[in-house]
Tab-separated table of C-alpha atoms and ligand atoms in Angstrom:
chain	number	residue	atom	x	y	z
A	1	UNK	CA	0.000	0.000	0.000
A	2	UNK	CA	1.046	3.278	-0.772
A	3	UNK	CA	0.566	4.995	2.914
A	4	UNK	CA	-0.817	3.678	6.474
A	5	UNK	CA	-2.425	6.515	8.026
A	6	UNK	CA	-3.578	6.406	11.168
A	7	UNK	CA	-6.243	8.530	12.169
A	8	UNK	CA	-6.912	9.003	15.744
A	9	UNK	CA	-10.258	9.261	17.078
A	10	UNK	CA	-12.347	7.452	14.077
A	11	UNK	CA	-15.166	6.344	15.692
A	12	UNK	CA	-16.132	10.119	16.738
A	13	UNK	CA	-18.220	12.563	15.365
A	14	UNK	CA	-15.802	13.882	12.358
A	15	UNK	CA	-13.376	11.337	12.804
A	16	UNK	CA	-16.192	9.256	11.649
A	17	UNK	CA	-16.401	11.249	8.362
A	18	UNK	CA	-12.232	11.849	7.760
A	19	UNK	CA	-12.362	7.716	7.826
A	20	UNK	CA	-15.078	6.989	5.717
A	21	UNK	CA	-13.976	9.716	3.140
A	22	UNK	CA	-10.386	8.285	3.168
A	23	UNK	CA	-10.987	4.837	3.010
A	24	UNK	CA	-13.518	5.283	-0.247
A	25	UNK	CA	-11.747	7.592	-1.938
A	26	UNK	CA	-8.261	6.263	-1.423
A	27	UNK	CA	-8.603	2.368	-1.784
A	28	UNK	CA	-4.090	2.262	-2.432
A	29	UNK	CA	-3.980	3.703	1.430
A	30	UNK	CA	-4.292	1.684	4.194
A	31	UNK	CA	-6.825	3.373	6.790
A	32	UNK	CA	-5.825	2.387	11.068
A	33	UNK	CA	-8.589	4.506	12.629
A	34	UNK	CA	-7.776	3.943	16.540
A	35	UNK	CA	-9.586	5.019	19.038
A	36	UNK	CA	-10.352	4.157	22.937
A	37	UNK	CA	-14.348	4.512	22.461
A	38	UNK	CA	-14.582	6.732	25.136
A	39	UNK	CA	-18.413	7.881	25.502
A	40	UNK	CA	-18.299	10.222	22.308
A	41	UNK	CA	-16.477	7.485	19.983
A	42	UNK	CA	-19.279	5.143	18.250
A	43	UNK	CA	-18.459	2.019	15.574
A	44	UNK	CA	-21.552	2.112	14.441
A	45	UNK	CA	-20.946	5.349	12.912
A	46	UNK	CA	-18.351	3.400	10.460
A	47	UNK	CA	-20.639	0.525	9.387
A	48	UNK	CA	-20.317	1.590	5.479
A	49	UNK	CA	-16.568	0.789	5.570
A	50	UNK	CA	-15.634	-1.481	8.239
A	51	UNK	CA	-15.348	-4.675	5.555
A	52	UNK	CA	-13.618	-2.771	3.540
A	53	UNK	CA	-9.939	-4.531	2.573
A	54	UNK	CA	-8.127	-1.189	3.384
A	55	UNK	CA	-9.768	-0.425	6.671
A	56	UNK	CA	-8.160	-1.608	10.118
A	57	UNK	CA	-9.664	-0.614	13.842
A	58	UNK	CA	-7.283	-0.487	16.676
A	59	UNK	CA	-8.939	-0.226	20.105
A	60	UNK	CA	-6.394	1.972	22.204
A	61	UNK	CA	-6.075	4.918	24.177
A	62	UNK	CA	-3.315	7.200	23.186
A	63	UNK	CA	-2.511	7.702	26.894
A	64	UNK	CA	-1.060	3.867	26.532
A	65	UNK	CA	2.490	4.480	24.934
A	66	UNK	CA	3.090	0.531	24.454
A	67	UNK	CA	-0.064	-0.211	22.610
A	68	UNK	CA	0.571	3.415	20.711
A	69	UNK	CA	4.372	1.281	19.451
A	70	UNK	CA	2.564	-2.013	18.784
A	71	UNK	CA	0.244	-0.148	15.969
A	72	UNK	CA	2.765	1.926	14.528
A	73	UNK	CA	5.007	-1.220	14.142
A	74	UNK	CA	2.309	-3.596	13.060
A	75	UNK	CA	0.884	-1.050	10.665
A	76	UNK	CA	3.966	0.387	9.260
A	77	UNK	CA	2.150	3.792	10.112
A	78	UNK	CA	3.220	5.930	7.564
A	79	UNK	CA	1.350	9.133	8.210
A	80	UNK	CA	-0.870	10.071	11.099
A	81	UNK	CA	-4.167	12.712	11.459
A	82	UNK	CA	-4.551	13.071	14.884
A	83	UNK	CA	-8.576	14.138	15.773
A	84	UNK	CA	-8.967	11.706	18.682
A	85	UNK	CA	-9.675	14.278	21.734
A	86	UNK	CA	-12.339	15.077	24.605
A	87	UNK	CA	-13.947	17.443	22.743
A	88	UNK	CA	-17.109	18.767	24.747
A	89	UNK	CA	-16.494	22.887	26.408
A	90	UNK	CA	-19.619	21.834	29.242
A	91	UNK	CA	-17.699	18.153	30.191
A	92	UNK	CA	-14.259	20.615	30.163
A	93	UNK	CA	-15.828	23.074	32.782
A	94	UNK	CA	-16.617	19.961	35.010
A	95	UNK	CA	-13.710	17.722	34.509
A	96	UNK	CA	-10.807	19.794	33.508
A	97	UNK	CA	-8.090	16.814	34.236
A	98	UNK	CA	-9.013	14.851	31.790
A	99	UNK	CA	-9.052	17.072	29.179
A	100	UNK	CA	-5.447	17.434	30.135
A	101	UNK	CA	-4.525	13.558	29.809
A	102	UNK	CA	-6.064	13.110	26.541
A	103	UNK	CA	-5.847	16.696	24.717
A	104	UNK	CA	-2.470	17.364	25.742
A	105	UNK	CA	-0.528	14.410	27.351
A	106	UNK	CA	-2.127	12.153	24.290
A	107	UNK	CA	-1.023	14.596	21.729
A	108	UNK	CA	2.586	14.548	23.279
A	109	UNK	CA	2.036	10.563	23.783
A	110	UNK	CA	1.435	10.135	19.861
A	111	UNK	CA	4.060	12.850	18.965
A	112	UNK	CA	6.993	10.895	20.484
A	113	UNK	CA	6.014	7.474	19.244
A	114	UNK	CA	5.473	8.913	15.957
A	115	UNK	CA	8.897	10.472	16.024
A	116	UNK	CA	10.410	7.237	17.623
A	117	UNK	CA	9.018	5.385	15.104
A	118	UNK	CA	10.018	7.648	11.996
A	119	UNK	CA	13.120	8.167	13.285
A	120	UNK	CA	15.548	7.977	10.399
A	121	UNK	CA	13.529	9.793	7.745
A	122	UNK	CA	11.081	12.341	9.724
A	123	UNK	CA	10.866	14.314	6.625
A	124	UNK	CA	8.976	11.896	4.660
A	125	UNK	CA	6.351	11.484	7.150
A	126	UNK	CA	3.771	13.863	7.947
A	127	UNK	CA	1.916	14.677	11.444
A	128	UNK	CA	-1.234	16.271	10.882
A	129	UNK	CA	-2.894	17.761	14.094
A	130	UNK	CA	-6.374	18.822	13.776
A	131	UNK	CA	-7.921	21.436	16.131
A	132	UNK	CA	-10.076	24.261	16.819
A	133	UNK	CA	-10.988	27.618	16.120
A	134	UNK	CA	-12.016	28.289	20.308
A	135	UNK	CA	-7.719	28.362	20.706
A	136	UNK	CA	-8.330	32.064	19.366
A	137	UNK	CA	-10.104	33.083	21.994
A	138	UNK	CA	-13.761	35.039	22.252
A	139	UNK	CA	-14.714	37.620	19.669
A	140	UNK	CA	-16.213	40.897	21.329
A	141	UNK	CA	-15.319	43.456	18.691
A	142	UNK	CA	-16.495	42.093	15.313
A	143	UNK	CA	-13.246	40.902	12.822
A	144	UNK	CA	-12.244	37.461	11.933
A	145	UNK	CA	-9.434	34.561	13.311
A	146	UNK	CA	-6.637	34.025	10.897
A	147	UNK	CA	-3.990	31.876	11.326
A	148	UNK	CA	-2.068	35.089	12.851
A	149	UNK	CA	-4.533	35.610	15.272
A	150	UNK	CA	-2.851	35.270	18.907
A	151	UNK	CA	-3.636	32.518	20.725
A	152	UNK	CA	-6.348	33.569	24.054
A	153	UNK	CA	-8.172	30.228	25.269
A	154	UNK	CA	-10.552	30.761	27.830
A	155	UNK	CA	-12.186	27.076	28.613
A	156	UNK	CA	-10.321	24.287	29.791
A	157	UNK	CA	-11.619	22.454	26.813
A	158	UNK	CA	-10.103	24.946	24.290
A	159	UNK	CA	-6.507	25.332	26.626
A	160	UNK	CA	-5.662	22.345	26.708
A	161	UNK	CA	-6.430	22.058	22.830
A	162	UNK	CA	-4.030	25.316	22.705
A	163	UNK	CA	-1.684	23.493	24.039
A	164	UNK	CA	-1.740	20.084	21.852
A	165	UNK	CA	-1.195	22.646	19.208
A	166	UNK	CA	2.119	24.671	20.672
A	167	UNK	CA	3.389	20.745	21.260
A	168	UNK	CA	2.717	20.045	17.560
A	169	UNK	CA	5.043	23.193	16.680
A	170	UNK	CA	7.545	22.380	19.139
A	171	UNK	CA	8.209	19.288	17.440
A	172	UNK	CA	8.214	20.830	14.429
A	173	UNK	CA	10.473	23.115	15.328
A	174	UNK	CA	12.573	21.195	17.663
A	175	UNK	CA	12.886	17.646	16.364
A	176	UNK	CA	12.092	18.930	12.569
A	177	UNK	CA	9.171	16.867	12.335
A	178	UNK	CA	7.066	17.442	9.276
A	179	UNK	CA	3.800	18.680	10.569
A	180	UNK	CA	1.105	21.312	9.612
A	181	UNK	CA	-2.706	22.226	11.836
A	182	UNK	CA	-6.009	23.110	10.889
A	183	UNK	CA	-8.267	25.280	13.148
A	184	UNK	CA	-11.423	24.899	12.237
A	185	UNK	CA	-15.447	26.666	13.527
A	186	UNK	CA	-18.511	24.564	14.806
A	187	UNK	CA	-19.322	21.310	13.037
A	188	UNK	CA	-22.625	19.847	12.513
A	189	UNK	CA	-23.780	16.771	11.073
A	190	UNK	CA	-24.959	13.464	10.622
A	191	UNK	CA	-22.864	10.950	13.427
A	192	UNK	CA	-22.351	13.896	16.419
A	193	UNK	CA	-23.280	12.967	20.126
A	194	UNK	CA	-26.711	14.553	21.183
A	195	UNK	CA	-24.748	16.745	24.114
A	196	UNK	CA	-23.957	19.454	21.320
A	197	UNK	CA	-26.555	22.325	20.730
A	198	UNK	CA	-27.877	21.475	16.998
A	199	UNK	CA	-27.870	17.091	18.011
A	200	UNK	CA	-29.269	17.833	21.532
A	201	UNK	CA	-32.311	20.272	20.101
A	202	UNK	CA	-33.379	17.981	17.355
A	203	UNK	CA	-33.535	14.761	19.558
A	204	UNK	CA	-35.579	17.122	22.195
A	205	UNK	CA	-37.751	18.644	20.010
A	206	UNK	CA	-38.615	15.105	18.986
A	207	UNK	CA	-39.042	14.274	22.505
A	208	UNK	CA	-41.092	17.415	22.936
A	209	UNK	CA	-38.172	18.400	25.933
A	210	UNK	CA	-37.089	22.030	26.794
A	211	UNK	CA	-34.424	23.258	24.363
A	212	UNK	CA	-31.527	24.730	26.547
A	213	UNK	CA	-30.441	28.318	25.492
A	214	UNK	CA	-27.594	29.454	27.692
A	215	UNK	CA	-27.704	32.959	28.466
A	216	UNK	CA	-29.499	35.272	26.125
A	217	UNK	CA	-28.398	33.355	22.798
A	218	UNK	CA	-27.166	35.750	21.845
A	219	UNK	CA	-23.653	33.810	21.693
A	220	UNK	CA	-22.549	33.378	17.808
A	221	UNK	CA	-21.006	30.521	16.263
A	222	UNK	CA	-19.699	30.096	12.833
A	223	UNK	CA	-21.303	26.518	11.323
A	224	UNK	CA	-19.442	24.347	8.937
A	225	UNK	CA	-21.188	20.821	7.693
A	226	UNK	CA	-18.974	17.832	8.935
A	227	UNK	CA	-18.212	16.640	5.359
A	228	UNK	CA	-17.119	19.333	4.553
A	229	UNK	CA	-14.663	19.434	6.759
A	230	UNK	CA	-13.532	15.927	6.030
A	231	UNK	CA	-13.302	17.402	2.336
A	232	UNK	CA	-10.977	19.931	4.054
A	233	UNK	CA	-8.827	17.920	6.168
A	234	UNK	CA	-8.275	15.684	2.721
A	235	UNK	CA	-7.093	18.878	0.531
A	236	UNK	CA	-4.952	19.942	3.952
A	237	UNK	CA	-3.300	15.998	4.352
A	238	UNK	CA	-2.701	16.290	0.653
A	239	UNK	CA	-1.877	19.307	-0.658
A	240	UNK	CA	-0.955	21.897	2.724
A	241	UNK	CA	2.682	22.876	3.186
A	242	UNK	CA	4.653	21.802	5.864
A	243	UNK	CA	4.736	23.605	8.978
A	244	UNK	CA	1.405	25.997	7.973
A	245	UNK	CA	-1.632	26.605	9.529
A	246	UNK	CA	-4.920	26.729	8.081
A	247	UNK	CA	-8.152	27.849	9.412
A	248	UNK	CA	-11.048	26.487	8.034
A	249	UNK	CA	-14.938	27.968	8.354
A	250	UNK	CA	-17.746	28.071	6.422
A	251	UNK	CA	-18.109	31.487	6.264
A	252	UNK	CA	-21.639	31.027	8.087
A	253	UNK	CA	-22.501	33.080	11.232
A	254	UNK	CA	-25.478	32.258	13.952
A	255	UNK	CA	-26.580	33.421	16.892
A	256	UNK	CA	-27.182	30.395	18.794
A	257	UNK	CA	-31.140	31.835	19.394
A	258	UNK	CA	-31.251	32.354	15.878
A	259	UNK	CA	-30.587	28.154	14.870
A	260	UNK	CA	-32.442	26.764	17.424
A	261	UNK	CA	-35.525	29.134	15.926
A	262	UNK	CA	-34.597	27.657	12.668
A	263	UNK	CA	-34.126	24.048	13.898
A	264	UNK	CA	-37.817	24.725	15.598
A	265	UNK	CA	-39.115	25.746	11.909
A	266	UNK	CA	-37.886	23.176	9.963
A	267	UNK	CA	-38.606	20.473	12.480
A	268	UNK	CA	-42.209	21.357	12.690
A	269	UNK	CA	-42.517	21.361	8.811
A	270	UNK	CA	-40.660	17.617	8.711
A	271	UNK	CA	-42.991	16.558	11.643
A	272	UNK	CA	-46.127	18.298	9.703
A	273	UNK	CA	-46.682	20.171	13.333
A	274	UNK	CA	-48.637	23.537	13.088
A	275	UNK	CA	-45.892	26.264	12.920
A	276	UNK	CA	-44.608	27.402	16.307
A	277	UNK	CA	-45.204	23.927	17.949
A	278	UNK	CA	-41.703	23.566	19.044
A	279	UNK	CA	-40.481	27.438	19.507
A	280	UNK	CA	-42.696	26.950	22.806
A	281	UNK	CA	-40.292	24.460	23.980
A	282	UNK	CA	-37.026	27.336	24.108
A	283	UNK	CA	-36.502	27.522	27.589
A	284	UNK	CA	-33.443	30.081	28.400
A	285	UNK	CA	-31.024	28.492	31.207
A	286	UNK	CA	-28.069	29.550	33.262
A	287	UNK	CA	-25.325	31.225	31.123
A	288	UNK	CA	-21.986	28.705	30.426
A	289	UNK	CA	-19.465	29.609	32.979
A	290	UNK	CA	-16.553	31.565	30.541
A	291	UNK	CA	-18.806	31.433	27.675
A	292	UNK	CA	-17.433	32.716	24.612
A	293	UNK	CA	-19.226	35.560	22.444
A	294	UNK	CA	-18.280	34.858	19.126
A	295	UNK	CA	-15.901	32.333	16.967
A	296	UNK	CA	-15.759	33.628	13.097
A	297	UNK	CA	-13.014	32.232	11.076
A	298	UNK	CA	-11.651	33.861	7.903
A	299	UNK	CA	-10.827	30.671	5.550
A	300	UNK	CA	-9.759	32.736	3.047
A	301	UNK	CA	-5.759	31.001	3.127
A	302	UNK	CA	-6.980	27.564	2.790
A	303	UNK	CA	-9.703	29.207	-0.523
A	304	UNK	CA	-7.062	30.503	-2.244
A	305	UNK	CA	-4.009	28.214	-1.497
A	306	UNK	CA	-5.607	24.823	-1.707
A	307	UNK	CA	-8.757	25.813	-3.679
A	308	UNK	CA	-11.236	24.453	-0.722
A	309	UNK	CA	-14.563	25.972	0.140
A	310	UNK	CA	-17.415	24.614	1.689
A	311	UNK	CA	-20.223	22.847	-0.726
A	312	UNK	CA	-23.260	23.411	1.330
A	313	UNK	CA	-25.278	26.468	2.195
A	314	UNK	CA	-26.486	26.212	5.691
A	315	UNK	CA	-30.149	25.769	5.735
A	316	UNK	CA	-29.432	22.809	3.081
A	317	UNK	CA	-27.235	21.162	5.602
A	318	UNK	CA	-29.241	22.035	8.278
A	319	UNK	CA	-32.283	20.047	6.758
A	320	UNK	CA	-29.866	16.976	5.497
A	321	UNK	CA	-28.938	16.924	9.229
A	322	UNK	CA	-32.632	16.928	10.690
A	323	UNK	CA	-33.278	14.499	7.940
A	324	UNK	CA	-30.354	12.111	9.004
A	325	UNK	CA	-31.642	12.069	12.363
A	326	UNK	CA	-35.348	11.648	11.483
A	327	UNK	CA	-34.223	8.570	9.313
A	328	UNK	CA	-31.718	7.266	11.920
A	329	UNK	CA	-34.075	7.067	15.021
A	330	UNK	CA	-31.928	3.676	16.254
A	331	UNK	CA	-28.965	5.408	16.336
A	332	UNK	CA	-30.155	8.100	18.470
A	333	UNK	CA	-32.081	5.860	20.498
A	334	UNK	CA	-28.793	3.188	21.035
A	335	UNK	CA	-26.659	6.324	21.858
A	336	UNK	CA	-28.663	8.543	24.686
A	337	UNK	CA	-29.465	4.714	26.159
A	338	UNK	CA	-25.902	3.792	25.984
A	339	UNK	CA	-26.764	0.577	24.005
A	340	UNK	CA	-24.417	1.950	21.275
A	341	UNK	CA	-21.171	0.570	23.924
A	342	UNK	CA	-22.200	-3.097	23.411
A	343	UNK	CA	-21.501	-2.864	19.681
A	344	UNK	CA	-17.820	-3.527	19.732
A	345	UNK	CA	-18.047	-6.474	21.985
A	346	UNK	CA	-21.071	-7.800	19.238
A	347	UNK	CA	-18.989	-7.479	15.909
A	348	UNK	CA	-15.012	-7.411	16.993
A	349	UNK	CA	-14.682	-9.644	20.040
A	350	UNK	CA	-16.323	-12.782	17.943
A	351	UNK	CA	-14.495	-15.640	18.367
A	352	UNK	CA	-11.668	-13.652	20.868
A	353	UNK	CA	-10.763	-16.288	24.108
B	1	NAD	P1	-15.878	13.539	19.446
B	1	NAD	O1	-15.925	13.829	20.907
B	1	NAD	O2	-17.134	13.272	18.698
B	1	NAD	O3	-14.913	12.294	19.167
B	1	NAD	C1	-13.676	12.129	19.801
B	1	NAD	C2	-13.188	10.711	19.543
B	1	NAD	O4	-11.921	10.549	20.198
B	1	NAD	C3	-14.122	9.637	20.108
B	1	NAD	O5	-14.304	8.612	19.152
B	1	NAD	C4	-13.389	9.125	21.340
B	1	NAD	O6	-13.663	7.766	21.626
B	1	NAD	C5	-11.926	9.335	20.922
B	1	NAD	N1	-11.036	9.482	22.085
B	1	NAD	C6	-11.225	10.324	23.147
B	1	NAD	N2	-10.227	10.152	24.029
B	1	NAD	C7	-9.392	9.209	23.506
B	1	NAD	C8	-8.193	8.606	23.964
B	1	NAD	N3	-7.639	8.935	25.154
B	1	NAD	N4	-7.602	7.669	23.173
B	1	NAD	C9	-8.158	7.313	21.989
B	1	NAD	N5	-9.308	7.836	21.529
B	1	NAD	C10	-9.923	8.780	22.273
B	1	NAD	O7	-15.082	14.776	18.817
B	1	NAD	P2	-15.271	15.501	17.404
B	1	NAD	O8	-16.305	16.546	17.554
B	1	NAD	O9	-15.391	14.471	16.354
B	1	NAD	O10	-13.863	16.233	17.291
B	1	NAD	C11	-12.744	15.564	16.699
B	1	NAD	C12	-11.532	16.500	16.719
B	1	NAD	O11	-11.833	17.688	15.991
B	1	NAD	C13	-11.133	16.949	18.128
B	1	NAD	O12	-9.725	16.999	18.179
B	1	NAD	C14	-11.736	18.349	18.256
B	1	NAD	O13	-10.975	19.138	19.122
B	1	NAD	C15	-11.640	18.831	16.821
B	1	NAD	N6	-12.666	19.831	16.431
B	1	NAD	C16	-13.988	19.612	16.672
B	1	NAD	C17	-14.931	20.544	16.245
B	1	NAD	C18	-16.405	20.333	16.440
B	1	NAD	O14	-17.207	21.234	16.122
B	1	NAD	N7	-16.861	19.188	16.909
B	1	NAD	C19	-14.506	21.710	15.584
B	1	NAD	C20	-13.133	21.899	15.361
B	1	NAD	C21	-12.214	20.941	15.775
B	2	TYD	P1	-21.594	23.474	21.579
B	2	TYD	O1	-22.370	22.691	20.560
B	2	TYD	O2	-21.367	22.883	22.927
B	2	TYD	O3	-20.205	23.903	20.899
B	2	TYD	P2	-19.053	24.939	21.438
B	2	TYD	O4	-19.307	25.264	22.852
B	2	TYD	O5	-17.811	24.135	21.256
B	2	TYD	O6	-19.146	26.131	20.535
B	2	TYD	O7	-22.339	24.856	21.789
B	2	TYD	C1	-22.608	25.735	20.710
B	2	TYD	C2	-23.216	26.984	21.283
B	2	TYD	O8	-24.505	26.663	21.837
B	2	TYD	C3	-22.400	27.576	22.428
B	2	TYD	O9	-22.482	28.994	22.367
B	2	TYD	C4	-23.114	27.078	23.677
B	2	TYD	C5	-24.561	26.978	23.224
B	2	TYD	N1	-25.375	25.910	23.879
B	2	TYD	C6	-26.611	26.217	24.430
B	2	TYD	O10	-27.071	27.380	24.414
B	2	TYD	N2	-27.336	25.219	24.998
B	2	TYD	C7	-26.887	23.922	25.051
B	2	TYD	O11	-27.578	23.041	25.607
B	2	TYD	C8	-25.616	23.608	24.466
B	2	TYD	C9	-25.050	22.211	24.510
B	2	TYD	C10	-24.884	24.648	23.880
């Protein structure tokens, strides 16, 4: 095979997506996705490609450095993408420590074995760290992130992702590994976890639950549809230069009061509920401690260097991502009853002692 990539944290929410689009599209690579399944991390997300020849699943946590070794060596890991990460702000505020182990001791965890491992020719292998836009900090007086933007992270959750990132440069500038980093906005999607504000409002407005709106809602968020940031993180692997940065958004401002009204609309169309049915359910809670105004990326390196840009308009996402849900009623129903965890005992432990 021409490459063995392993990309961390494949059974998430865009992990989930990076996998799928890399093991289709590039049949000549060899695909590892490994991941500990940690709460967020889900194999059924993966059921299109897990027979496929090319496609390997490793269950390990990147805080175990031995069973990090074993794959790399059984593998021949060639390249890695690194998404595997606790990835929730809310979890962050309450459990900061373990943010810490995976975010940043992980990141450091995979960086040494990969540069063990590559030892002899670190140029011709390439670590590619993905991350977030929430390093940059809270908006307050309109303008955009850019990949010059200081870094200002004010949650745990987006720290300790700061920090996987300064790692990733240290190496690069330390050890000369070849690296490069994409910061990207808010995904949504088919495959995320139901604790996330678009997920958690369609599963409750099927429930007919109170919709959470911290604060006012007044908080903004820039919205990119998961593919395409898979689509993104392929022309980045590809085609981005060593060492760069590259900030990726869709160019696609909300305030969060603003999608859940929108969510509400289109829900009660899909549902064939009288209009205004599930507005009644917005019930505004206590703020997020720290809570960021406003994330808005400018993409416009990664347009006009690598020719990406999103393929979606919202509101056409939006619905394709109400649909998914609609149509995938088991999946939501196996994940917020925690059924989803027995899967990898059911279709990898088969025949295992
Ligand atoms: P997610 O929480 O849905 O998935 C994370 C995955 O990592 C899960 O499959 C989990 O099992 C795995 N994992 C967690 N800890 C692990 C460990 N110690 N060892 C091995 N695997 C572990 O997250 P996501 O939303 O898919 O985000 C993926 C990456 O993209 C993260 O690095 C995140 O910071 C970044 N990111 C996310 C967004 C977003 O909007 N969700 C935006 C920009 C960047
Ligand atoms: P979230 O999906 O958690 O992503 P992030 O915090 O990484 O941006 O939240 C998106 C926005 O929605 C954020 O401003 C917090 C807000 N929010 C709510 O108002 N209610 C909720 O129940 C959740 C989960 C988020």
């Amino acid at each position: 095979m021409e490459k063995a990539i392993l990309i961390t944290g494949g059974a998430g929410f865009i992990g989930s997506h990076v996998v799928q689009l890399f093991v289709e599209k590039y049949p000549q690579y060899r695909i590892v996705n490994l991941d500990c399944l940690t709460y967020a991390g889900n194999l059924e997300n993966l059921k299109a490609v897990e027979h496929a020849a090319n496609y390997f699943f490793e269950k390990v946590d990147i805080l175990d450095v031995p069973a990090l070794e074993d794959v790399f060596q059984r593998h021949g890991i060639t390249d890695v993408i690194h998404l595997a990460a606790e990835s929730h702000v809310d979890r962050s505020i309450s459990d900061p420590l373990a943010f810490v182990r995976t975010n940043v001791i992980g990141t450091v965890n995979l960086l040494n074995v990969a540069k063990a491992f590559w030892a002899e020719a670190l140029a011709e292998h390439l670590f590619y760290h993905v991350s977030t836009d929430e390093v940059y900090g809270s908006l307050h007086d309109g303008g955009f992130f850019t990949e010059t933007t200081p870094y200002d992270p004010q949650s745990p959750y987006s720290a300790s992702k700061a920090s996987s990132d300064h790692f990733v440069r240290a190496y690069a500038n330390t050890y000369k590994m070849r690296t490069v980093i994409s910061n990207c906005s808010n995904n949504y999607g088919p495959n995320q976890f139901p604790e996330k504000l678009i997920p958690l409002c369609i599963h409750n407005i099927k429930q007919g639950k109170p919709l959470p709106i911290y604060g006012k809602g007044e908080n903004v968020r820039d919205w990119l549809y998961v593919v395409d940031h898979a689509r993104a993180i392929d022309v980045v692997f590809h085609q981005g230069k060593t060492g760069e940065t590259y900030n990726i958004g869709g160019f696609n401002e909300w305030q969060n009061i603003a999608i859940v009204r929108l969510l509400c609309q289109k829900m009660d169309e899909k549902l064939g509920q009288a209009p205004g049915t599930s507005e009644q359910l917005i019930t505004f809670v206590k703020d997020r401690a720290g809570h960021d105004l406003r994330y808005a990326i400018d993409a416009t390196k990664i347009q006009q260097e690598l020719g990406w840009e999103p393929s979606l308009q919202f509101e056409e996402g939006i619905s394709l991502t109400i649909d998914w849900y609609l149509a995938n009623e088991e999946w939501l129903e196996r994940v917020t009853s925690g059924a989803y965890q027995a899967y990898y005992e059911a279709h990898y432990m088969k025949g295992e002692a």
